[in-house]
mmCIF file with all atom_site columns, C-alpha atoms in Angstrom:
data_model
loop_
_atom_site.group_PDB
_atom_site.id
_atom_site.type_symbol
_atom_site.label_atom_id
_atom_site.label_alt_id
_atom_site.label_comp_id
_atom_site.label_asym_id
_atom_site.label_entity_id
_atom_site.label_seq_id
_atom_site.pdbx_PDB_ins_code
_atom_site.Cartn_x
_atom_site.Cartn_y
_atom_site.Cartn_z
_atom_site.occupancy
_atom_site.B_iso_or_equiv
_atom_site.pdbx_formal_charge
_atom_site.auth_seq_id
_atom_site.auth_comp_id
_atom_site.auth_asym_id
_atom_site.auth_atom_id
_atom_site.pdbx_PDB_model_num
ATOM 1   C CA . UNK A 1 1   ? 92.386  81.748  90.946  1.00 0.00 ? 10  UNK A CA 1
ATOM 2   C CA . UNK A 1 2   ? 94.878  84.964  91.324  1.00 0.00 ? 11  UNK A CA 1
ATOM 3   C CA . UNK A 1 3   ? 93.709  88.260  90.282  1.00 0.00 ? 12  UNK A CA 1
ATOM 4   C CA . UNK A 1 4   ? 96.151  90.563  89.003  1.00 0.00 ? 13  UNK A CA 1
ATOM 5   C CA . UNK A 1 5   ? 94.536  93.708  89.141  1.00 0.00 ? 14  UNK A CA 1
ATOM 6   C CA . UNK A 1 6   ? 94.570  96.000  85.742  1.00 0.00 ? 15  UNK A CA 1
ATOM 7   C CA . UNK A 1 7   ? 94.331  99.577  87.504  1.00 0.00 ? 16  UNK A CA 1
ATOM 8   C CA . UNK A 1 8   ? 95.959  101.457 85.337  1.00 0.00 ? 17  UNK A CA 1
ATOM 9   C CA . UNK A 1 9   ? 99.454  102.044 86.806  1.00 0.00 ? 18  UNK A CA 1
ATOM 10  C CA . UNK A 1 10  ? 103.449 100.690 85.290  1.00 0.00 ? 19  UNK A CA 1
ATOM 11  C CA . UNK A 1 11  ? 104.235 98.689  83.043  1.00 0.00 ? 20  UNK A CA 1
ATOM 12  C CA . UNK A 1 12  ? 103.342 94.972  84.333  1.00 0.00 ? 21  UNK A CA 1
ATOM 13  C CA . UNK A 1 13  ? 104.329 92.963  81.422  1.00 0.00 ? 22  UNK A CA 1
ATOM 14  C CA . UNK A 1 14  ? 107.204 91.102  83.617  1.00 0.00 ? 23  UNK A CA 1
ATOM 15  C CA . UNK A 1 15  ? 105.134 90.628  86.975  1.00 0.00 ? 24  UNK A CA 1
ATOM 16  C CA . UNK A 1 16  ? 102.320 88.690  84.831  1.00 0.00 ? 25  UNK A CA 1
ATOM 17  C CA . UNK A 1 17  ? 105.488 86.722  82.655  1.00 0.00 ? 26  UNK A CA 1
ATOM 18  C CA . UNK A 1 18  ? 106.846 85.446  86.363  1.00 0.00 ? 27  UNK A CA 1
ATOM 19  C CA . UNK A 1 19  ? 103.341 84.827  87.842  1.00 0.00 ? 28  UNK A CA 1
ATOM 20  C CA . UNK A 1 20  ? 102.735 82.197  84.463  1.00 0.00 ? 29  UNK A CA 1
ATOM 21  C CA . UNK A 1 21  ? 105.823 80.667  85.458  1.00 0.00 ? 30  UNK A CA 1
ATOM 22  C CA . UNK A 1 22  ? 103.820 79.187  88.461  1.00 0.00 ? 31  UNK A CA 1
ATOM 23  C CA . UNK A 1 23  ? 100.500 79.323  88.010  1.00 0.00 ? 32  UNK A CA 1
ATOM 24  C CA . UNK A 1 24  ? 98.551  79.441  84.315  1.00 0.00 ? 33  UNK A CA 1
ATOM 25  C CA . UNK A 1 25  ? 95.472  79.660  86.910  1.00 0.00 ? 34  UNK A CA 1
ATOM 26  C CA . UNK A 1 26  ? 95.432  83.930  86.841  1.00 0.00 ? 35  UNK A CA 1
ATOM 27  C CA . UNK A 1 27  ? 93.707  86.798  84.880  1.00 0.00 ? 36  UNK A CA 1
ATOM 28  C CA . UNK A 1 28  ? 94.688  90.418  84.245  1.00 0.00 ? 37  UNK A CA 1
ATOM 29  C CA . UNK A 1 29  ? 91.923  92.008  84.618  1.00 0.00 ? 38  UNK A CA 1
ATOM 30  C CA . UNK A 1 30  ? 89.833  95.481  85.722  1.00 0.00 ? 39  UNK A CA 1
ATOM 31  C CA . UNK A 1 31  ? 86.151  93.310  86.025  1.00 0.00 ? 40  UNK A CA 1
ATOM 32  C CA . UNK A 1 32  ? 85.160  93.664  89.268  1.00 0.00 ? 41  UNK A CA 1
ATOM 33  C CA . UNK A 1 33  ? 83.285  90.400  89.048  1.00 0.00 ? 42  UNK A CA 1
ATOM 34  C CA . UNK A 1 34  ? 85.595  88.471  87.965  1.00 0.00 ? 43  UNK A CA 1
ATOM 35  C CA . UNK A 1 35  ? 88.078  89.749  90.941  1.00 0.00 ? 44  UNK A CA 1
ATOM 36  C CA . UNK A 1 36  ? 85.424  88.966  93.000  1.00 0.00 ? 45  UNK A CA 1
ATOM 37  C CA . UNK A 1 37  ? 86.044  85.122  91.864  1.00 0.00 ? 46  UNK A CA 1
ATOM 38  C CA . UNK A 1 38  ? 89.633  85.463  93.563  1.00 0.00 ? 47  UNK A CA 1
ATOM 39  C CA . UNK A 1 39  ? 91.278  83.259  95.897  1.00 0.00 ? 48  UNK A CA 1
ATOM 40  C CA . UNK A 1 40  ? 94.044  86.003  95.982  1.00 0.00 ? 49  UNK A CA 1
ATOM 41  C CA . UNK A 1 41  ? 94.561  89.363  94.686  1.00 0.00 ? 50  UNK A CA 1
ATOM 42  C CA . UNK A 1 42  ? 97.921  91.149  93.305  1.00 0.00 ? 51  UNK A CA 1
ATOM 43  C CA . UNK A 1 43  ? 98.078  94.550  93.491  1.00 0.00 ? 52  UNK A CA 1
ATOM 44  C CA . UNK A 1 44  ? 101.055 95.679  91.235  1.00 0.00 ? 53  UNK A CA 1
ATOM 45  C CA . UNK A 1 45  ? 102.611 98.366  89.254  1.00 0.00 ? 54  UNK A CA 1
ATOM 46  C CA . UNK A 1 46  ? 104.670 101.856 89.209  1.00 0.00 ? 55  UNK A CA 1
ATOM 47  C CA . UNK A 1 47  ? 103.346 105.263 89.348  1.00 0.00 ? 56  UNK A CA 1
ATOM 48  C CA . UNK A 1 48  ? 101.991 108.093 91.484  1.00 0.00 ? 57  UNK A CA 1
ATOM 49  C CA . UNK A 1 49  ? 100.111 107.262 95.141  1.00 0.00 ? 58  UNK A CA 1
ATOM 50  C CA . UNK A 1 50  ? 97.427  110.041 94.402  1.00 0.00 ? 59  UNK A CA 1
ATOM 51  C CA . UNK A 1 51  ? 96.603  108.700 90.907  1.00 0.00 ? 60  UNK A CA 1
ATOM 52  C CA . UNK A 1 52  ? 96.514  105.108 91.817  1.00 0.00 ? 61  UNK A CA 1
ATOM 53  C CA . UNK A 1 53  ? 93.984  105.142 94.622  1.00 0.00 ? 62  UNK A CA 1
ATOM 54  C CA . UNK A 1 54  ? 92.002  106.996 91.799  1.00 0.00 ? 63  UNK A CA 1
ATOM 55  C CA . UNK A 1 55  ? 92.043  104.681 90.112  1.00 0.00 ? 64  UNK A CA 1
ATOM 56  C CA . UNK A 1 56  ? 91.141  102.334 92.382  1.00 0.00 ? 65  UNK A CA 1
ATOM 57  C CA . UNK A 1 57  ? 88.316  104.410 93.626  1.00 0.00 ? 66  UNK A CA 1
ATOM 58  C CA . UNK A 1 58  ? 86.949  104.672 90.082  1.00 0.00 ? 67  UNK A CA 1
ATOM 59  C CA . UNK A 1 59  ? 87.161  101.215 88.475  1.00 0.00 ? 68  UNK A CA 1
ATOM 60  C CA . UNK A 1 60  ? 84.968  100.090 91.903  1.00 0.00 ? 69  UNK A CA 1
ATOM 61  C CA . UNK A 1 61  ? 88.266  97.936  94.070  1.00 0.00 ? 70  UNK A CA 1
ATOM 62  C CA . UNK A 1 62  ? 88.962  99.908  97.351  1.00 0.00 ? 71  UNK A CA 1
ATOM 63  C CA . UNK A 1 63  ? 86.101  98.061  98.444  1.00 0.00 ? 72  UNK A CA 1
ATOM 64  C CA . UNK A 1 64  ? 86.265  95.077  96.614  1.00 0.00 ? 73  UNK A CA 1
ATOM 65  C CA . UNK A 1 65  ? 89.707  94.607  98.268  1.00 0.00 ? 74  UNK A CA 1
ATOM 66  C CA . UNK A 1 66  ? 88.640  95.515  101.669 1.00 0.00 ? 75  UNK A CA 1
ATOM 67  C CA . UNK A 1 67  ? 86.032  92.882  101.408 1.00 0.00 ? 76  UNK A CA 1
ATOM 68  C CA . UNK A 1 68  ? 88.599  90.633  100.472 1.00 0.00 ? 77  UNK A CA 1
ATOM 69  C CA . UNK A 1 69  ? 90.672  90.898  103.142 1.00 0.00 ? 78  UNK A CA 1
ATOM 70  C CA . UNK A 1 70  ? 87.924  90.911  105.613 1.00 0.00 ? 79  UNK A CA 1
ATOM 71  C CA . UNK A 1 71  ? 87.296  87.331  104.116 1.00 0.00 ? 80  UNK A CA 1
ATOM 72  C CA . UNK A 1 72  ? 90.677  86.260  104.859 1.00 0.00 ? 81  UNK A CA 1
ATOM 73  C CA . UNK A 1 73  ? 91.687  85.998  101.419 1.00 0.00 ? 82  UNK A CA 1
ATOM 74  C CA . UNK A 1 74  ? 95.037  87.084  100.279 1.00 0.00 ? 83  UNK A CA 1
ATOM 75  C CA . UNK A 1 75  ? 96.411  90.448  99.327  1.00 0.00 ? 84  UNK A CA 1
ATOM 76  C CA . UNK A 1 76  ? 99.943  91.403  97.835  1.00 0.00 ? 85  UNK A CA 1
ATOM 77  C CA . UNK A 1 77  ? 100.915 94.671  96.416  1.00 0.00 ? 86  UNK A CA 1
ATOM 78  C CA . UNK A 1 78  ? 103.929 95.318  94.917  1.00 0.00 ? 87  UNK A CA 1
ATOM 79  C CA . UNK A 1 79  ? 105.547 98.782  94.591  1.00 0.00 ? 88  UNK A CA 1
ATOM 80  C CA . UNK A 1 80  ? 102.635 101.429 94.290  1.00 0.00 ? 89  UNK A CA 1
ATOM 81  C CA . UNK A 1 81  ? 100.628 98.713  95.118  1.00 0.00 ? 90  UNK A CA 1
ATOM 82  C CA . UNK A 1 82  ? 102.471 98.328  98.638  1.00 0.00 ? 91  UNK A CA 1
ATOM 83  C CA . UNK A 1 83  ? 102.178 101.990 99.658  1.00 0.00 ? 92  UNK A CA 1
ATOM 84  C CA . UNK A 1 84  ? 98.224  101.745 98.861  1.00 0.00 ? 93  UNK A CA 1
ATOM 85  C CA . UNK A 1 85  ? 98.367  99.490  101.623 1.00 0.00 ? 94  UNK A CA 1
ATOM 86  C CA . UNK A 1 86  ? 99.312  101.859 104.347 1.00 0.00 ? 95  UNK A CA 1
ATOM 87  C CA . UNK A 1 87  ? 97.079  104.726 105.792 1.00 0.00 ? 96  UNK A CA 1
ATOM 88  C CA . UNK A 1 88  ? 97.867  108.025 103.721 1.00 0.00 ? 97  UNK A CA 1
ATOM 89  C CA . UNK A 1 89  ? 100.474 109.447 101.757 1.00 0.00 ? 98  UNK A CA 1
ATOM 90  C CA . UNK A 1 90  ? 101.854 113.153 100.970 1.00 0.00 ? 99  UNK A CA 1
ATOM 91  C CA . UNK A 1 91  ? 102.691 112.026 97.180  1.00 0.00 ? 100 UNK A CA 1
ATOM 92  C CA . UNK A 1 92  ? 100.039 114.637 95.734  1.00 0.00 ? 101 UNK A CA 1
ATOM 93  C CA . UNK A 1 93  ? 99.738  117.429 93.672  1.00 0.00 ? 102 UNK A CA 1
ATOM 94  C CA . UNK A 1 94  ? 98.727  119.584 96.820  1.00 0.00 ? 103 UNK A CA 1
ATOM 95  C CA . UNK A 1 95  ? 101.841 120.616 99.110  1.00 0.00 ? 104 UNK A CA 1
ATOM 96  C CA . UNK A 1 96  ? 100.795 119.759 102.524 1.00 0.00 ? 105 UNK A CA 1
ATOM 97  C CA . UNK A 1 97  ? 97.886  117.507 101.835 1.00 0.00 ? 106 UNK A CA 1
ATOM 98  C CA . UNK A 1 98  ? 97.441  113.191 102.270 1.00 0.00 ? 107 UNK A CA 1
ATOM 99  C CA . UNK A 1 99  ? 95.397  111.350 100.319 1.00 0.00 ? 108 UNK A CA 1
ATOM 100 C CA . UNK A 1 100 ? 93.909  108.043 102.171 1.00 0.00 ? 109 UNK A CA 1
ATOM 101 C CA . UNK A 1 101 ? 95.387  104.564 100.909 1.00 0.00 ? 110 UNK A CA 1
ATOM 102 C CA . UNK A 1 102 ? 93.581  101.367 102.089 1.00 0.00 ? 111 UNK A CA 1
ATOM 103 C CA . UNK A 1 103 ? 94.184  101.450 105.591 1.00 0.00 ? 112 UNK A CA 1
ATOM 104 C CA . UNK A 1 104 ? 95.303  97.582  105.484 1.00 0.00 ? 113 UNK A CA 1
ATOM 105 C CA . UNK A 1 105 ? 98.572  98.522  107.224 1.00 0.00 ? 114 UNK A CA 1
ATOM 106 C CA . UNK A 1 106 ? 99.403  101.058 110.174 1.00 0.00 ? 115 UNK A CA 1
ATOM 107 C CA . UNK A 1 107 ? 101.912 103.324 108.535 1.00 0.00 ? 116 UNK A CA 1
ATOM 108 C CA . UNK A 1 108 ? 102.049 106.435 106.368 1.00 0.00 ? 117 UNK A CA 1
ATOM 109 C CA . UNK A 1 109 ? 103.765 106.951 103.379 1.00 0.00 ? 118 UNK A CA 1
ATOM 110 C CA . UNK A 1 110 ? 106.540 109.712 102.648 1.00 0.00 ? 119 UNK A CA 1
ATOM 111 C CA . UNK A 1 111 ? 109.010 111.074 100.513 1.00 0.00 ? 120 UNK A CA 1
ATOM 112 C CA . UNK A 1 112 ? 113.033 110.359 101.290 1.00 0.00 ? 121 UNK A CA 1
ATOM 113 C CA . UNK A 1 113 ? 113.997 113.437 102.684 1.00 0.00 ? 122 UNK A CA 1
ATOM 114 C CA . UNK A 1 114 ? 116.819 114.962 100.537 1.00 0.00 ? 123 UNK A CA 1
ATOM 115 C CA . UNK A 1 115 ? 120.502 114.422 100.960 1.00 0.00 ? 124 UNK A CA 1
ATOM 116 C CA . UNK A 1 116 ? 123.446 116.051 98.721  1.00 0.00 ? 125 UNK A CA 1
ATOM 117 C CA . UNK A 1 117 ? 125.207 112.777 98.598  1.00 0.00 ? 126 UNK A CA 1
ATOM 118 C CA . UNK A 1 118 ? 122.127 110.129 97.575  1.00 0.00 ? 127 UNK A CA 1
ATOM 119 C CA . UNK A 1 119 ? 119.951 110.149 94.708  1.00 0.00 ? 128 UNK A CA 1
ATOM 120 C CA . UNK A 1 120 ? 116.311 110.037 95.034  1.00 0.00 ? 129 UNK A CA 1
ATOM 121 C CA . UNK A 1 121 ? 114.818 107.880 93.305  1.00 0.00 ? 130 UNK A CA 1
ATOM 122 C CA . UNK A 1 122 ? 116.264 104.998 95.329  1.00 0.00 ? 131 UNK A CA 1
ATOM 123 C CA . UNK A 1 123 ? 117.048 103.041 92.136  1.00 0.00 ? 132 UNK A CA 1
ATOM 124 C CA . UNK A 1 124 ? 118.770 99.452  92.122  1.00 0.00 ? 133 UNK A CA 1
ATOM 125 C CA . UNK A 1 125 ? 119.743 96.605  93.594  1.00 0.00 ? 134 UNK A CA 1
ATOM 126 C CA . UNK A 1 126 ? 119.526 96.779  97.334  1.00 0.00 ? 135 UNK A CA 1
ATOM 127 C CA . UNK A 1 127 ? 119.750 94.046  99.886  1.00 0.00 ? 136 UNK A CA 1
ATOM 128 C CA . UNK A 1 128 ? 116.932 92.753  102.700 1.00 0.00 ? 137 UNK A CA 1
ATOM 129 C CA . UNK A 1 129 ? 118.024 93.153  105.940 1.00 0.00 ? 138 UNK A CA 1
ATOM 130 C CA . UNK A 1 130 ? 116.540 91.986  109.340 1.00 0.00 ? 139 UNK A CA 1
ATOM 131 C CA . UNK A 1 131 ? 114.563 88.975  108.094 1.00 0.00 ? 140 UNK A CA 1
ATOM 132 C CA . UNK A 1 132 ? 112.251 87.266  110.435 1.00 0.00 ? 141 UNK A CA 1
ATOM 133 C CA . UNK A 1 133 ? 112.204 83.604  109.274 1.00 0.00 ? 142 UNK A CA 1
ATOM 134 C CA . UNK A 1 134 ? 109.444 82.799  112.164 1.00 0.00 ? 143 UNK A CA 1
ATOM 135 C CA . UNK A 1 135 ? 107.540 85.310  111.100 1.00 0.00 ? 144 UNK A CA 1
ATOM 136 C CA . UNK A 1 136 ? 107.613 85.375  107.176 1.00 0.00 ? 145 UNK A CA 1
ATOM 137 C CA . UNK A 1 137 ? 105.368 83.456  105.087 1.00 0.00 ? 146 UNK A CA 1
ATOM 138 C CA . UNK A 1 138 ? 106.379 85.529  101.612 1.00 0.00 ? 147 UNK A CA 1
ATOM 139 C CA . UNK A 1 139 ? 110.040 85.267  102.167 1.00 0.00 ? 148 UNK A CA 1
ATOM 140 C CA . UNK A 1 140 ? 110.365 81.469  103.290 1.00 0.00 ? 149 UNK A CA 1
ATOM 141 C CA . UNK A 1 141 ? 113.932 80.228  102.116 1.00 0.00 ? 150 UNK A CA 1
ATOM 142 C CA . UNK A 1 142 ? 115.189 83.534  101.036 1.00 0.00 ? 151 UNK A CA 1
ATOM 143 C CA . UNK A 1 143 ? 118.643 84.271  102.820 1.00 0.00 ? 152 UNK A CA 1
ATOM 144 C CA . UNK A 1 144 ? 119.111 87.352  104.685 1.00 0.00 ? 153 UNK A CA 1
ATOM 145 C CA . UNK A 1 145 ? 121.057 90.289  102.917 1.00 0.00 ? 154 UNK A CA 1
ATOM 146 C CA . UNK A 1 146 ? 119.279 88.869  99.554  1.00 0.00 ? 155 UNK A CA 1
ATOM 147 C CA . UNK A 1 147 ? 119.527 91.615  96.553  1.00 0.00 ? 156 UNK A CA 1
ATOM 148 C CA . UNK A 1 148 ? 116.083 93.027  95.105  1.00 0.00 ? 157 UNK A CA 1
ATOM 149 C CA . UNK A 1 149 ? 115.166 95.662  92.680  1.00 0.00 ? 158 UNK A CA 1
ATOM 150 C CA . UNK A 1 150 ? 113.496 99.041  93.896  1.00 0.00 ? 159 UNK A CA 1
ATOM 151 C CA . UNK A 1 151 ? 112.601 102.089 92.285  1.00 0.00 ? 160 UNK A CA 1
ATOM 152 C CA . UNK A 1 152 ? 110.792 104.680 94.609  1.00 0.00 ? 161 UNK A CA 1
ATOM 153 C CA . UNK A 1 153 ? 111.185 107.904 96.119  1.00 0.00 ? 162 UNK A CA 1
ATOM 154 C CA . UNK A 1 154 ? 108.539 107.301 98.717  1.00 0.00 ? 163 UNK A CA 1
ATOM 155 C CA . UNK A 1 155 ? 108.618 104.567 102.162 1.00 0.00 ? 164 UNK A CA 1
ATOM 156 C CA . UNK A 1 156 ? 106.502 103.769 105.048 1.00 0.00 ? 165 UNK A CA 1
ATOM 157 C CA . UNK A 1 157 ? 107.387 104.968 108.037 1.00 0.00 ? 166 UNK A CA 1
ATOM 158 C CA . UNK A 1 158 ? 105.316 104.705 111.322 1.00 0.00 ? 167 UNK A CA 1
ATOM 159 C CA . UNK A 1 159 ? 104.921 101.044 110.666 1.00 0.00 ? 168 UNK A CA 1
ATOM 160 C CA . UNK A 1 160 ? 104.121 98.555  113.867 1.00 0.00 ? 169 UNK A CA 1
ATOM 161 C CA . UNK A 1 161 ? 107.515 96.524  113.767 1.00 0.00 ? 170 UNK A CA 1
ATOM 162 C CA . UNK A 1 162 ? 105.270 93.477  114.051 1.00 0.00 ? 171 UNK A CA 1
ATOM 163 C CA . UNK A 1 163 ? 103.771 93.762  110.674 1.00 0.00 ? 172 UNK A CA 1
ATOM 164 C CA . UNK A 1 164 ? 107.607 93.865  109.294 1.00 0.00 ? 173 UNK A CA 1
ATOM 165 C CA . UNK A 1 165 ? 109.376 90.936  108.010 1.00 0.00 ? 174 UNK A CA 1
ATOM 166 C CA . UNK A 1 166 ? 112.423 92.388  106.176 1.00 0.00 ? 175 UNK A CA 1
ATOM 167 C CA . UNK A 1 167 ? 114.397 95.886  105.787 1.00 0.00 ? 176 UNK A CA 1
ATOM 168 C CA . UNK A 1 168 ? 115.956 98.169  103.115 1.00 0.00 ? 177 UNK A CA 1
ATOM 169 C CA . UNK A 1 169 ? 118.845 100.973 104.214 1.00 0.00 ? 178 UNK A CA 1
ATOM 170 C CA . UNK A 1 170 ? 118.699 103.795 102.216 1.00 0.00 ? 179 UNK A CA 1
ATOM 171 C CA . UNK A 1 171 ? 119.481 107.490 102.545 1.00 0.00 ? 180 UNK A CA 1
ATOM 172 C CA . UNK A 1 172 ? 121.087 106.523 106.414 1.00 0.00 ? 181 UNK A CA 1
ATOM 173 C CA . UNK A 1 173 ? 118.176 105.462 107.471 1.00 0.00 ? 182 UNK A CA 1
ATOM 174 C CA . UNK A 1 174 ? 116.237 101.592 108.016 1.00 0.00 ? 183 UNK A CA 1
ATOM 175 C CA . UNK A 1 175 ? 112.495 101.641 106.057 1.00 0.00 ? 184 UNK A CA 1
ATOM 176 C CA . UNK A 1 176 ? 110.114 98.580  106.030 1.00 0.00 ? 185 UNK A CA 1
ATOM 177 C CA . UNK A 1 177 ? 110.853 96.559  102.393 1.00 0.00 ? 186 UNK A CA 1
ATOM 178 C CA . UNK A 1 178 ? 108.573 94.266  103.065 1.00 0.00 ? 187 UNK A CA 1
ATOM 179 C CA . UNK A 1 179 ? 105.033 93.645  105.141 1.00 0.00 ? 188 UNK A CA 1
ATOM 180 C CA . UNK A 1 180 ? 103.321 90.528  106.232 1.00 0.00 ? 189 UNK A CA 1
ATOM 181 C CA . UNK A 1 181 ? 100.020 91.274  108.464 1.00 0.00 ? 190 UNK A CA 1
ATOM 182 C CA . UNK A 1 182 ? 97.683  88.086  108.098 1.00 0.00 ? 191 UNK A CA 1
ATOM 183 C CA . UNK A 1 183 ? 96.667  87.580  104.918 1.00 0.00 ? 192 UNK A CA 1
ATOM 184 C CA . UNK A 1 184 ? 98.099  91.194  103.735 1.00 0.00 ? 193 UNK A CA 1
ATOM 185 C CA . UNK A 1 185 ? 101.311 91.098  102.149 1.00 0.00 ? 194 UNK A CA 1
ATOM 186 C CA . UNK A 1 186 ? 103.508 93.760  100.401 1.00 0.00 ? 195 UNK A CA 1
ATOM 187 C CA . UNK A 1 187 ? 107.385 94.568  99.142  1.00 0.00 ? 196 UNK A CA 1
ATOM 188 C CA . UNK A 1 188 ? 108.615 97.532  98.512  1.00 0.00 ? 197 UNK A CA 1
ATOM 189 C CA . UNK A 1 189 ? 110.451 96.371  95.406  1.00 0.00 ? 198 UNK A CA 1
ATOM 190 C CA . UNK A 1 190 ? 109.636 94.668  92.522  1.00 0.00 ? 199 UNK A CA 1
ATOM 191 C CA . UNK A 1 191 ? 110.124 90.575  93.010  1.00 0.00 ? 200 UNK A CA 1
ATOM 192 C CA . UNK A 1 192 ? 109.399 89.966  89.349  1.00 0.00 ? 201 UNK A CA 1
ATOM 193 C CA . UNK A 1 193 ? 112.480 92.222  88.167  1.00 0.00 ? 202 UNK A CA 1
ATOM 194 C CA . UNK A 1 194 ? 114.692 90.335  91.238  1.00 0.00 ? 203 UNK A CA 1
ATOM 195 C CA . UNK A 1 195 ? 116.402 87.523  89.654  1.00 0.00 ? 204 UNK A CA 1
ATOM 196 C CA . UNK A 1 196 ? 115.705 84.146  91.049  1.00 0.00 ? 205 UNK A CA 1
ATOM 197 C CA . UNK A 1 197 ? 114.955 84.857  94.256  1.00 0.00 ? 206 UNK A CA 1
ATOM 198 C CA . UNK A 1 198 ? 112.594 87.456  93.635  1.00 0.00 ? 207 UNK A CA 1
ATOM 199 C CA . UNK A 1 199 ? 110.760 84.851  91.904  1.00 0.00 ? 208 UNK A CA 1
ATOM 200 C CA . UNK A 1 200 ? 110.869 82.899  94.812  1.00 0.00 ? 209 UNK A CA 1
ATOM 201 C CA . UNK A 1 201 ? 109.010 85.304  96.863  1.00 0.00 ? 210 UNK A CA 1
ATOM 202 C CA . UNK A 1 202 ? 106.053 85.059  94.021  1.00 0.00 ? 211 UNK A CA 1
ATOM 203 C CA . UNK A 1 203 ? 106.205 81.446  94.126  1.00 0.00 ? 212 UNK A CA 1
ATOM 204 C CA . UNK A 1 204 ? 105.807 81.222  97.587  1.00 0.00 ? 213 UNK A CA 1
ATOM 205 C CA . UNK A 1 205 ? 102.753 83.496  97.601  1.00 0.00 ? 214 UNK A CA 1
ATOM 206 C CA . UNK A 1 206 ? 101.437 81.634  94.943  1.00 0.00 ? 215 UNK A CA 1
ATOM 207 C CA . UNK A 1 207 ? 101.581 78.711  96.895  1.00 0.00 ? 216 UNK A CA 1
ATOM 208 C CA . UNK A 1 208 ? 100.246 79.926  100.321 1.00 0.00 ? 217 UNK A CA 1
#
């Protein structure tokens, strides 16, 4: 059974549409116990790094995912729920301060620093780059230089190139777009707002 976690963050109503088009075996859900009844675990939606790991502190799932991991079960976050993956970000309301993410993936989370020429949000279609078809369980048949959707003005930087399995250029520079580190997993954008391949890459988790 898939867990998709209800933590309070985006509008999801498209990720859980795609995930019934594979599976009819998930819930939506905030109950602890019944995420503790998980084979795997989706971490989704849009928002603000210092209010979702809140969130996730409140409703009782920091550890409940940790645990979950630890039992090799499987993990994917998808936008916010990809930078809560990483150590700490600077996305607060206190200039100069980090709050801790889940420490599932070396790497810290930061802004896009400004440019007069590029628009932060990075907003739109963008294309993978770099991906490791040895390596990738998540993105199994999906052609390098595939487009997917992103909206964020925060990426991971700092991340072991290991735990990488497919780039983004943005802003002149190359950030991590998506993660793959055992049974963690994690893209930057959104796979359920990516066409058909985009729901390829949630099939294939699905089916892992």
């Amino acid at each position: 059974m898939i867990a998709v976690l209800d933590f309070g963050m985006g509008n999801i109503h498209s990720l859980l549409k795609a995930v019934s088009l594979h599976t009819n075996d998930f819930v939506f859900t905030s109950d602890v116990n019944e995420v503790k009844k998980a084979d795997k675990i989706i971490l989704p939606g849009d928002g603000h790094f210092d209010k979702a790991m809140q969130n996730l502190n409140e409703l009782g799932f920091v550890s409940l995912i940790k645990e979950h991991v630890a039992a090799k079960k499987y993990l994917f976050g998808i936008c916010i729920g990809y930078q809560v993956l990483f150590e700490d970000s600077d996305e607060t309301n206190k200039p100069g301060s980090t709050i801790p993410g889940l420490g599932l993936i070396r790497g810290k989370i930061r802004k896009f620093e400004g440019k007069p020429n590029l628009k932060v949000p990075h907003m739109g279609w963008n294309k993978l780059f770099d991906i490791k078809p040895k390596n990738t369980k998540l993105l199994k048949e999906i052609p390098n230089e595939s487009f997917m959707y992103f909206i964020h003005s925060y990426r991971p930087v700092g991340v072991d190139r290991l735990d990488i399995t497919a780039n983004c250029h943005y802003y002149g520079e190359t950030f991590p777009a998506v993660v793959e580190k055992e049974t963690v997993f994690g893209t930057q954008f959104h796979p359920e707002k990516s066409d058909k391949l985009g729901l390829g890459i949630l099939k294939n988790f699905i089916e892992l």
